[in-house]
Short mmCIF file of C-alpha atoms and ligand atoms in Angstrom, two decimals:
data_model
loop_
_atom_site.label_atom_id
_atom_site.label_comp_id
_atom_site.label_asym_id
_atom_site.label_seq_id
_atom_site.Cartn_x
_atom_site.Cartn_y
_atom_site.Cartn_z
CA MET A 1 10.17 -5.77 1.17
CA ASN A 2 13.93 -5.78 0.12
CA THR A 3 15.76 -7.91 2.56
CA THR A 4 19.05 -7.62 0.87
CA VAL A 5 20.11 -4.31 1.95
CA PRO A 6 19.98 -3.27 5.79
CA THR A 7 16.98 -1.22 7.02
CA SER A 8 19.43 1.16 8.36
CA LEU A 9 20.59 2.20 4.90
CA TYR A 10 17.07 3.57 4.14
CA ALA A 11 16.79 5.47 7.31
CA GLN A 12 20.36 7.15 6.53
CA ARG A 13 18.98 8.00 3.27
CA ARG A 14 15.76 9.61 4.74
CA ALA A 15 18.11 11.58 7.20
CA ARG A 16 20.14 12.91 4.38
CA LEU A 17 16.88 13.87 2.67
CA ALA A 18 15.41 15.45 5.74
CA ALA A 19 18.60 17.81 6.18
CA GLN A 20 17.78 19.34 2.79
CA LEU A 21 14.17 20.01 3.50
CA GLY A 22 14.93 23.00 5.78
CA SER A 23 14.15 22.63 9.30
CA ASN A 24 10.39 23.44 8.77
CA GLY A 25 10.02 21.48 5.44
CA ILE A 26 7.93 18.55 4.66
CA ALA A 27 8.28 15.89 1.98
CA LEU A 28 5.47 13.76 0.54
CA ILE A 29 6.38 10.62 -1.35
CA PRO A 30 3.75 8.19 -2.72
CA THR A 31 4.48 4.98 -4.05
CA ALA A 32 3.26 3.98 -7.49
CA PRO A 33 -0.53 2.97 -8.14
CA GLU A 34 -1.75 -0.37 -9.17
CA ARG A 35 -2.94 -0.14 -12.66
CA GLN A 36 -5.61 -2.17 -14.34
CA ARG A 37 -4.73 -3.93 -17.56
CA ASN A 38 -7.99 -5.03 -18.30
CA ARG A 39 -11.23 -6.42 -16.79
CA ASP A 40 -10.16 -8.00 -13.41
CA SER A 41 -6.49 -8.05 -14.39
CA ASP A 42 -3.86 -5.73 -13.22
CA PHE A 43 -0.45 -5.04 -14.55
CA LEU A 44 2.28 -6.57 -12.72
CA TYR A 45 2.89 -4.30 -9.77
CA ARG A 46 6.17 -2.17 -9.66
CA HIS A 47 6.73 0.15 -6.88
CA ASP A 48 7.68 3.92 -7.34
CA SER A 49 11.55 4.36 -7.45
CA TYR A 50 11.71 7.32 -5.18
CA PHE A 51 9.56 5.76 -2.48
CA TYR A 52 11.56 2.50 -2.48
CA TYR A 53 14.87 4.37 -2.56
CA LEU A 54 13.77 5.80 0.94
CA THR A 55 12.08 2.79 2.40
CA GLY A 56 12.88 -0.49 0.67
CA PHE A 57 9.07 -1.29 0.90
CA THR A 58 7.33 -2.85 -2.15
CA GLU A 59 3.82 -2.85 -1.17
CA PRO A 60 1.18 -0.64 -3.03
CA ASN A 61 -1.07 1.83 -1.42
CA ALA A 62 1.70 3.48 0.68
CA TRP A 63 3.15 7.04 1.37
CA LEU A 64 6.11 8.21 3.03
CA VAL A 65 6.25 11.61 4.98
CA VAL A 66 9.54 13.10 5.92
CA THR A 67 9.93 16.17 8.07
CA GLY A 68 12.97 18.52 8.23
CA ASP A 69 13.58 17.49 11.73
CA GLY A 70 14.31 13.81 10.45
CA THR A 71 11.00 12.37 11.42
CA SER A 72 9.67 9.58 9.03
CA THR A 73 5.92 8.63 9.03
CA LEU A 74 4.70 5.78 6.81
CA PHE A 75 1.15 5.29 5.45
CA CYS A 76 0.53 1.53 4.47
CA GLN A 77 -1.97 -1.05 4.01
CA PRO A 78 -3.65 -2.14 7.29
CA LYS A 79 -3.48 -5.84 8.19
CA ASP A 80 -6.73 -7.38 6.82
CA LEU A 81 -6.67 -11.14 6.89
CA GLU A 82 -9.50 -11.58 4.40
CA ARG A 83 -7.74 -9.28 1.77
CA GLU A 84 -4.44 -11.17 2.54
CA ILE A 85 -6.05 -14.31 1.46
CA TRP A 86 -6.68 -13.19 -1.72
CA ASP A 87 -3.74 -10.55 -2.40
CA GLY A 88 -1.28 -11.85 -0.04
CA TYR A 89 0.76 -10.71 3.01
CA ARG A 90 0.65 -7.15 4.04
CA LEU A 91 3.25 -5.63 6.74
CA GLY A 92 0.59 -3.52 8.31
CA PRO A 93 1.56 -0.21 10.14
CA GLU A 94 2.34 -1.88 13.38
CA ALA A 95 5.07 -4.22 12.17
CA ALA A 96 6.13 -1.28 9.81
CA VAL A 97 7.54 0.81 12.49
CA GLY A 98 10.27 -1.72 13.60
CA ALA A 99 10.55 -3.47 9.98
CA LEU A 100 11.36 -0.15 8.12
CA ALA A 101 12.65 2.00 10.91
CA VAL A 102 10.17 4.71 10.68
CA ASN A 103 9.17 6.85 13.67
CA ALA A 104 5.24 6.31 13.28
CA ALA A 105 3.05 4.46 10.82
CA TYR A 106 -0.76 4.78 9.98
CA PRO A 107 -3.12 2.70 7.87
CA ILE A 108 -3.56 4.22 4.39
CA THR A 109 -7.18 4.88 5.28
CA GLN A 110 -6.10 7.65 7.53
CA LEU A 111 -3.97 9.53 4.95
CA ASP A 112 -6.58 12.44 4.25
CA GLN A 113 -7.12 12.85 8.02
CA GLN A 114 -3.36 13.00 9.05
CA LEU A 115 -1.98 15.03 6.01
CA PRO A 116 -3.57 18.39 7.01
CA LYS A 117 -2.15 17.95 10.66
CA LEU A 118 1.23 17.05 9.40
CA LEU A 119 1.22 19.96 6.90
CA GLU A 120 0.14 22.40 9.37
CA ASN A 121 3.05 25.04 10.65
CA ARG A 122 5.30 23.85 8.00
CA ASP A 123 6.57 26.56 5.60
CA THR A 124 7.67 24.31 2.48
CA VAL A 125 6.05 21.33 1.07
CA TRP A 126 7.98 19.08 -1.09
CA PHE A 127 6.61 16.52 -3.46
CA PRO A 128 7.67 14.89 -6.78
CA PHE A 129 6.41 17.28 -9.44
CA ALA A 130 4.83 15.88 -12.66
CA ILE A 131 5.16 12.26 -11.80
CA HIS A 132 1.82 11.32 -10.10
CA PRO A 133 -1.21 12.20 -11.88
CA GLY A 134 -3.68 14.18 -9.37
CA LEU A 135 -1.17 14.45 -6.77
CA GLU A 136 -0.96 18.34 -7.18
CA GLN A 137 -4.68 18.51 -6.45
CA ARG A 138 -4.37 16.22 -3.62
CA VAL A 139 -1.93 18.32 -1.93
CA ALA A 140 -4.07 21.54 -2.83
CA GLY A 141 -7.05 19.79 -1.18
CA TRP A 142 -5.02 19.15 2.02
CA LEU A 143 -3.39 22.87 2.03
CA ASN A 144 -7.09 24.18 1.81
CA GLN A 145 -7.91 22.23 5.03
CA VAL A 146 -4.86 23.76 6.78
CA ARG A 147 -5.76 27.48 5.17
CA ALA A 148 -9.16 27.03 6.79
CA ARG A 149 -7.44 27.00 10.23
CA VAL A 150 -5.27 29.94 9.71
CA ARG A 151 -7.68 32.16 11.68
CA TYR A 152 -6.81 30.09 14.57
CA GLY A 153 -3.16 30.75 14.57
CA ALA A 154 -2.20 27.82 12.07
CA LEU A 155 0.50 28.35 9.40
CA CYS A 156 0.03 27.02 5.96
CA PRO A 157 3.06 26.19 3.92
CA GLU A 158 3.92 29.08 1.55
CA GLN A 159 6.25 27.05 -0.81
CA GLN A 160 5.88 23.95 -2.86
CA ARG A 161 9.02 22.67 -4.01
CA ASP A 162 9.87 19.67 -6.51
CA LEU A 163 11.48 16.75 -4.43
CA CYS A 164 12.70 15.27 -7.34
CA ALA A 165 15.69 17.71 -7.28
CA PRO A 166 17.26 16.61 -4.08
CA LEU A 167 16.40 13.04 -4.62
CA ASP A 168 17.64 12.86 -8.23
CA GLU A 169 20.96 14.08 -7.04
CA MET A 170 21.13 11.48 -4.18
CA ARG A 171 20.03 8.75 -6.63
CA LEU A 172 22.73 9.57 -9.21
CA PHE A 173 25.56 8.47 -6.84
CA LYS A 174 25.21 4.74 -6.21
CA ASP A 175 26.52 3.53 -2.93
CA VAL A 176 28.15 0.26 -2.56
CA HIS A 177 25.06 -1.62 -1.74
CA GLU A 178 23.47 -0.20 -4.89
CA GLN A 179 26.50 -0.99 -7.11
CA ASP A 180 26.50 -4.59 -5.61
CA VAL A 181 22.93 -5.09 -6.71
CA MET A 182 23.62 -3.64 -10.21
CA ARG A 183 26.53 -5.77 -10.69
CA ARG A 184 24.39 -8.86 -9.96
CA ALA A 185 21.66 -7.70 -12.36
CA ALA A 186 24.20 -7.05 -15.03
CA THR A 187 25.64 -10.55 -14.53
CA ILE A 188 22.11 -12.29 -14.81
CA SER A 189 21.47 -10.14 -18.05
CA ALA A 190 24.79 -10.96 -19.41
CA HIS A 191 24.25 -14.77 -19.06
CA ALA A 192 20.74 -14.38 -20.55
CA HIS A 193 22.42 -12.83 -23.68
CA ALA A 194 24.80 -15.48 -24.03
CA ARG A 195 22.49 -18.16 -23.62
CA THR A 196 20.02 -16.60 -26.18
CA MET A 197 22.85 -16.41 -28.76
CA LYS A 198 23.72 -19.97 -28.36
CA THR A 199 20.11 -21.15 -28.41
CA CYS A 200 19.60 -19.14 -31.50
CA ALA A 201 22.60 -20.87 -33.56
CA ARG A 202 21.61 -24.21 -32.00
CA MET A 203 17.93 -23.88 -33.23
CA LEU A 204 18.97 -22.93 -36.61
CA ARG A 205 21.56 -25.59 -36.91
CA GLU A 206 18.52 -28.12 -35.99
CA GLY A 207 16.43 -26.75 -38.87
CA LYS A 208 14.07 -25.12 -36.53
CA ASP A 209 11.81 -22.25 -37.33
CA VAL A 210 13.22 -19.56 -35.13
CA ARG A 211 11.15 -16.52 -34.13
CA GLU A 212 12.01 -13.35 -32.25
CA TYR A 213 9.66 -14.44 -29.65
CA HIS A 214 11.61 -17.70 -29.10
CA LEU A 215 14.61 -15.55 -28.24
CA ASP A 216 12.54 -13.25 -25.91
CA ALA A 217 11.54 -16.55 -24.22
CA GLU A 218 15.00 -17.53 -23.69
CA LEU A 219 15.90 -14.09 -22.11
CA MET A 220 12.98 -14.21 -19.69
CA HIS A 221 13.92 -17.94 -18.64
CA ALA A 222 17.31 -16.77 -17.85
CA PHE A 223 16.23 -13.57 -16.00
CA ARG A 224 13.89 -15.45 -13.86
CA MET A 225 16.20 -18.51 -13.25
CA GLY A 226 18.87 -15.86 -12.11
CA GLY A 227 16.43 -14.48 -9.61
CA SER A 228 15.39 -11.17 -11.10
CA GLN A 229 11.81 -10.08 -10.55
CA TYR A 230 11.08 -9.07 -14.31
CA PRO A 231 12.67 -7.38 -17.34
CA ALA A 232 13.81 -3.73 -16.35
CA TYR A 233 12.06 -2.58 -19.77
CA SER A 234 10.44 -4.49 -22.80
CA SER A 235 13.09 -6.54 -24.42
CA ILE A 236 14.06 -5.58 -28.00
CA VAL A 237 14.42 -8.72 -29.92
CA ALA A 238 14.88 -7.57 -33.63
CA ALA A 239 15.91 -9.80 -36.55
CA GLY A 240 17.27 -8.60 -39.76
CA ALA A 241 15.76 -5.08 -40.86
CA ASN A 242 13.79 -4.76 -37.44
CA ALA A 243 17.08 -3.81 -35.77
CA CYS A 244 16.75 -0.36 -37.71
CA VAL A 245 13.49 0.29 -35.84
CA LEU A 246 15.12 1.73 -32.66
CA HIS A 247 11.95 0.96 -30.30
CA TYR A 248 11.06 -2.29 -31.77
CA ARG A 249 9.74 -5.15 -29.61
CA ALA A 250 10.10 -8.90 -29.52
CA ASP A 251 7.32 -10.07 -32.14
CA VAL A 252 6.96 -12.75 -34.49
CA ALA A 253 9.32 -12.16 -37.29
CA PRO A 254 11.44 -15.02 -38.50
CA VAL A 255 15.23 -15.14 -37.55
CA ARG A 256 17.16 -16.15 -40.59
CA ALA A 257 20.55 -17.46 -41.13
CA GLY A 258 22.77 -14.89 -42.66
CA GLU A 259 20.94 -11.94 -41.15
CA LEU A 260 21.80 -10.12 -37.92
CA VAL A 261 19.74 -10.11 -34.78
CA LEU A 262 19.86 -7.11 -32.28
CA ILE A 263 18.83 -7.90 -28.76
CA ASP A 264 18.46 -5.00 -26.10
CA ALA A 265 17.37 -6.64 -22.86
CA GLY A 266 18.02 -6.34 -19.25
CA CYS A 267 16.63 -7.48 -16.19
CA GLU A 268 15.53 -5.83 -13.02
CA LEU A 269 16.70 -7.10 -9.88
CA ASP A 270 15.70 -5.97 -6.32
CA GLY A 271 14.74 -2.66 -8.02
CA TYR A 272 17.91 -2.14 -9.95
CA ALA A 273 18.03 -2.12 -13.84
CA SER A 274 20.61 -3.66 -16.24
CA ASP A 275 20.72 -2.57 -19.98
CA ILE A 276 22.58 -4.63 -22.44
CA THR A 277 22.46 -4.66 -26.09
CA ARG A 278 24.40 -7.24 -28.37
CA THR A 279 24.06 -7.80 -31.94
CA PHE A 280 24.92 -11.18 -33.38
CA PRO A 281 24.67 -13.19 -36.52
CA ALA A 282 21.71 -15.51 -36.27
CA ASP A 283 23.85 -18.56 -37.47
CA GLY A 284 26.95 -17.57 -35.67
CA ARG A 285 28.85 -16.17 -38.65
CA PHE A 286 29.12 -12.44 -39.60
CA SER A 287 29.21 -11.71 -43.35
CA GLY A 288 31.89 -9.23 -44.75
CA PRO A 289 29.75 -6.04 -44.69
CA GLN A 290 28.13 -7.04 -41.19
CA ARG A 291 31.44 -7.56 -39.81
CA ASP A 292 32.86 -4.22 -41.31
CA LEU A 293 30.04 -2.17 -39.61
CA TYR A 294 30.13 -4.31 -36.24
CA ASP A 295 33.84 -3.68 -35.80
CA LEU A 296 33.42 -0.14 -36.45
CA VAL A 297 30.63 0.22 -33.76
CA LEU A 298 32.85 -1.81 -31.39
CA ALA A 299 35.87 0.50 -32.18
CA SER A 300 33.65 3.49 -31.37
CA GLN A 301 32.41 1.86 -28.18
CA GLU A 302 36.16 1.35 -27.20
CA ALA A 303 36.65 4.77 -27.90
CA ALA A 304 33.67 5.84 -25.63
CA VAL A 305 34.88 3.53 -22.84
CA ALA A 306 38.31 5.07 -22.88
CA ALA A 307 36.63 8.58 -22.44
CA THR A 308 34.45 7.22 -19.51
CA ARG A 309 36.40 8.20 -16.34
CA ALA A 310 36.05 10.65 -13.27
CA GLY A 311 36.93 14.20 -14.29
CA ALA A 312 35.53 13.69 -17.83
CA ARG A 313 32.21 15.08 -19.08
CA PHE A 314 29.11 13.00 -19.60
CA ASN A 315 29.40 14.16 -23.40
CA ASP A 316 32.78 12.92 -23.68
CA PRO A 317 32.06 9.30 -24.50
CA HIS A 318 29.35 10.52 -27.13
CA ASP A 319 31.92 12.87 -28.67
CA ALA A 320 34.41 10.01 -28.80
CA THR A 321 31.93 7.73 -30.27
CA VAL A 322 31.02 10.22 -33.05
CA LYS A 323 34.68 10.89 -33.95
CA VAL A 324 35.26 7.22 -34.65
CA LEU A 325 32.00 6.60 -36.58
CA ALA A 326 32.44 9.48 -38.59
CA GLN A 327 35.64 8.44 -39.79
CA GLY A 328 34.48 4.70 -40.38
CA LEU A 329 31.50 6.02 -42.38
CA LEU A 330 33.72 7.61 -44.53
CA ASP A 331 36.15 4.77 -44.69
CA VAL A 332 33.39 1.96 -45.75
CA GLY A 333 31.60 4.28 -48.13
CA LEU A 334 28.49 4.87 -46.23
CA LEU A 335 29.30 8.60 -46.43
CA ASP A 336 30.84 10.00 -49.54
CA ALA A 337 33.72 12.34 -48.83
CA ASP A 338 32.97 14.41 -52.26
CA LYS A 339 29.48 15.12 -50.97
CA VAL A 340 29.97 15.59 -47.17
CA GLY A 341 33.75 16.78 -47.01
CA SER A 342 36.19 15.86 -44.13
CA VAL A 343 35.61 13.91 -40.91
CA GLU A 344 35.28 17.35 -39.27
CA ASP A 345 32.84 18.44 -41.81
CA VAL A 346 30.75 15.13 -41.10
CA ILE A 347 30.84 15.91 -37.24
CA GLU A 348 30.21 19.58 -37.65
CA LYS A 349 27.19 19.07 -39.90
CA ARG A 350 26.16 16.18 -38.13
CA ALA A 351 26.18 13.99 -41.51
CA TYR A 352 26.49 10.78 -39.39
CA PHE A 353 22.97 11.41 -38.06
CA GLN A 354 21.43 9.29 -40.99
CA PHE A 355 23.00 6.26 -39.47
CA TYR A 356 23.39 7.21 -35.80
CA MET A 357 20.57 9.30 -34.46
CA HIS A 358 20.49 8.55 -30.56
CA ARG A 359 23.09 9.61 -27.99
CA THR A 360 25.66 7.23 -26.52
CA GLY A 361 24.32 6.50 -23.12
CA HIS A 362 22.23 7.62 -20.31
CA TRP A 363 22.39 7.34 -16.61
CA LEU A 364 21.26 3.72 -15.27
CA GLY A 365 19.97 2.79 -11.75
CA MET A 366 16.64 1.92 -10.42
CA ASP A 367 15.03 3.26 -13.64
CA VAL A 368 16.68 2.16 -17.04
CA HIS A 369 16.90 5.88 -18.08
CA ASP A 370 17.74 6.93 -14.80
CA CYS A 371 17.21 10.29 -12.84
CA GLY A 372 20.05 12.73 -12.30
CA SER A 373 20.89 16.04 -14.24
CA TYR A 374 23.04 15.81 -17.30
CA VAL A 375 24.28 19.38 -16.59
CA GLU A 376 26.96 20.27 -14.07
CA PRO A 377 25.38 21.80 -11.24
CA SER A 378 27.71 24.64 -10.81
CA GLU A 379 27.60 25.51 -14.40
CA VAL A 380 23.94 25.75 -15.17
CA GLY A 381 24.36 29.62 -15.68
CA ALA A 382 27.27 29.11 -18.45
CA VAL A 383 25.02 29.02 -21.52
CA SER A 384 26.10 28.89 -24.85
CA GLU A 385 23.90 28.90 -28.01
CA ARG A 386 24.39 27.15 -31.44
CA ASN A 387 22.53 26.48 -34.56
CA ASP A 388 21.62 22.92 -35.13
CA PRO A 389 23.11 22.15 -38.76
CA LEU A 390 20.14 19.96 -39.55
CA SER A 391 17.24 21.63 -38.09
CA GLY A 392 18.31 25.22 -37.91
CA GLU A 393 17.08 25.44 -34.69
CA VAL A 394 18.68 27.48 -31.90
CA ILE A 395 20.11 24.87 -29.25
CA LYS A 396 21.13 26.19 -25.65
CA ASN A 397 24.07 24.40 -24.38
CA ARG A 398 25.05 24.09 -20.89
CA PRO A 399 28.28 22.34 -19.74
CA SER A 400 27.57 18.58 -19.44
CA ARG A 401 27.88 16.75 -16.20
CA ILE A 402 31.39 15.91 -14.73
CA LEU A 403 31.67 12.40 -14.21
CA ARG A 404 32.51 11.17 -10.56
CA PRO A 405 32.93 7.76 -9.00
CA GLY A 406 29.85 5.90 -8.16
CA MET A 407 27.82 7.31 -11.15
CA VAL A 408 26.48 4.63 -13.48
CA LEU A 409 25.82 4.90 -17.04
CA THR A 410 25.39 2.94 -20.30
CA ILE A 411 27.75 3.06 -23.22
CA GLU A 412 25.74 2.13 -26.48
CA PRO A 413 26.66 3.34 -29.74
CA GLY A 414 25.09 2.02 -32.98
CA LEU A 415 24.57 2.19 -36.54
CA TYR A 416 21.40 1.74 -38.45
CA VAL A 417 21.37 1.51 -42.37
CA ARG A 418 18.11 2.04 -44.18
CA PRO A 419 18.27 1.88 -47.99
CA ALA A 420 18.42 5.45 -49.43
CA GLU A 421 19.89 7.18 -52.60
CA GLY A 422 23.78 6.61 -52.43
CA VAL A 423 23.87 3.77 -49.71
CA PRO A 424 25.76 0.76 -50.77
CA GLU A 425 23.40 -2.01 -51.17
CA ARG A 426 25.51 -4.48 -49.35
CA PHE A 427 24.88 -2.49 -46.08
CA HIS A 428 21.05 -2.13 -46.42
CA HIS A 429 19.01 -3.22 -43.33
CA ILE A 430 21.76 -3.54 -40.97
CA GLY A 431 21.27 -2.28 -37.64
CA ILE A 432 23.88 -2.79 -34.96
CA ARG A 433 24.15 -1.53 -31.38
CA ILE A 434 26.42 -2.46 -28.54
CA GLU A 435 25.55 -1.36 -25.06
CA ASP A 436 27.38 -2.01 -21.94
CA ASP A 437 26.86 -0.82 -18.58
CA ALA A 438 29.68 1.06 -16.60
CA ILE A 439 30.20 2.31 -12.99
CA VAL A 440 32.47 5.28 -13.13
CA THR A 441 35.80 4.87 -10.85
CA ALA A 442 38.45 7.10 -9.93
CA GLY A 443 40.96 5.82 -12.69
CA GLY A 444 38.22 5.01 -15.45
CA CYS A 445 35.31 2.62 -15.65
CA ASP A 446 34.14 -0.61 -14.63
CA LEU A 447 32.29 -2.43 -17.34
CA ILE A 448 29.80 -4.66 -15.27
CA THR A 449 28.14 -6.36 -18.35
CA ARG A 450 31.11 -8.06 -19.80
CA ASP A 451 30.09 -11.69 -19.13
CA VAL A 452 28.73 -11.83 -22.53
CA PRO A 453 31.30 -11.43 -25.39
CA VAL A 454 31.33 -8.47 -27.43
CA LYS A 455 34.17 -9.03 -29.86
CA ALA A 456 32.81 -10.57 -33.12
CA SER A 457 35.35 -13.48 -33.08
CA GLU A 458 34.27 -14.38 -29.63
CA ILE A 459 30.72 -14.14 -30.27
CA GLU A 460 31.14 -16.40 -33.38
CA SER A 461 33.05 -19.00 -31.19
CA LEU A 462 30.51 -18.90 -28.42
CA MET A 463 27.75 -19.54 -31.01
CA ARG A 464 29.58 -22.46 -32.52
CA ALA A 465 30.29 -24.07 -29.06
N1 LIG B 1 17.03 -0.20 -23.35
C1 LIG B 1 16.81 1.34 -23.32
C2 LIG B 1 17.92 1.89 -23.81
O1 LIG B 1 18.99 1.19 -24.17
O2 LIG B 1 18.22 3.10 -23.60
MN1 MN B 2 20.27 2.08 -22.90
MN1 MN B 3 19.27 -0.77 -23.93
#
């Protein structure tokens, strides 16, 4: 259970949700299943984010039911001293009522018995669509049991609705408690990056054989020493050319002086993710071509940061990034103006895509790619069409989300240079990304990951220290 946040906060969230279900609505929220890794061994358990958002409860085998009148019912593992000897403490339904401020709690073994009763005489049943395999069939089974009773005057819900819609909208805006946890997660991760940079340079100075997994171990050490439960996603530790593989993992490749290392890693703290990327020279000194591209990516990030403020659109930081990168690619000779034309042409034809093929950010929260619509809700009907210049596909555009205080997003431009015709050799295999996490504020944004340096000269001094 999360003890850092008051129980009343979860009750308030459930009340806000209940108010959106309709007076005769009911919402079903299972937590995540335990998953087997291999024989007798499970993956480390991680609760479901929606369930946790509404309960703060981290045990497996639990369901929450919320009804439109504001009643919350929890199903959880019953107390079982023998199982607790093997698997650890269970809260149990009796204690859950007080500890989680729910109205009622039952052992999970009663779920199939209680659910038809709870669903009877409701008009709408809400549950998260397309998240939990088999959930739709389970709900159908309970509804069939209610239907069998309609001849006795029971009403069976006629509507099924996606619970993700209201919950995503709630989760998109982080309250002060969430922002506080996210700041702490970001600080732990920033220190982990700084420590890893220093370790890398020191090990090379000492003549050691440095591998990507050594740096991964440093990150993990710092995450756990900082109190984080686990990484928020699989850490990317990519030496040299591996940085150009966007979803690379930490592996066995040697980390060599003269090459760059790209690390994309962030810890999860009390259910909230952080997401940081730094790219640094393994031995603490950028070469000329590395520095040229690094400074370009950083300038594009600065433009994106300046475009991140309440009232701007989610797409604005991306557009600002692309503008700087497009001009920079022409300036450094990665794109040839004789072939691709002006900076406007580079943007229009998406010629930069060869070197920058992802978006500049995403929502960040409990999930590293957090939920929340990227389209402004009041403008979903304002559809325009354009032809994608690279694929020729017709793309439907809707106005992107207007940023508001309390939204949290990443700002993560990059450049990835694979050898190709016309690409100057001095840039081959250079992959750079710089990623920070930002809380949108009224006047701009608050970068919460800057306890690790980002300027090339500051990274060099840290690594020499
Ligand atoms: N680490 C995942 C991402 O940057 O989106
Ligand atoms: Mn990210
Ligand atoms: Mn990342």
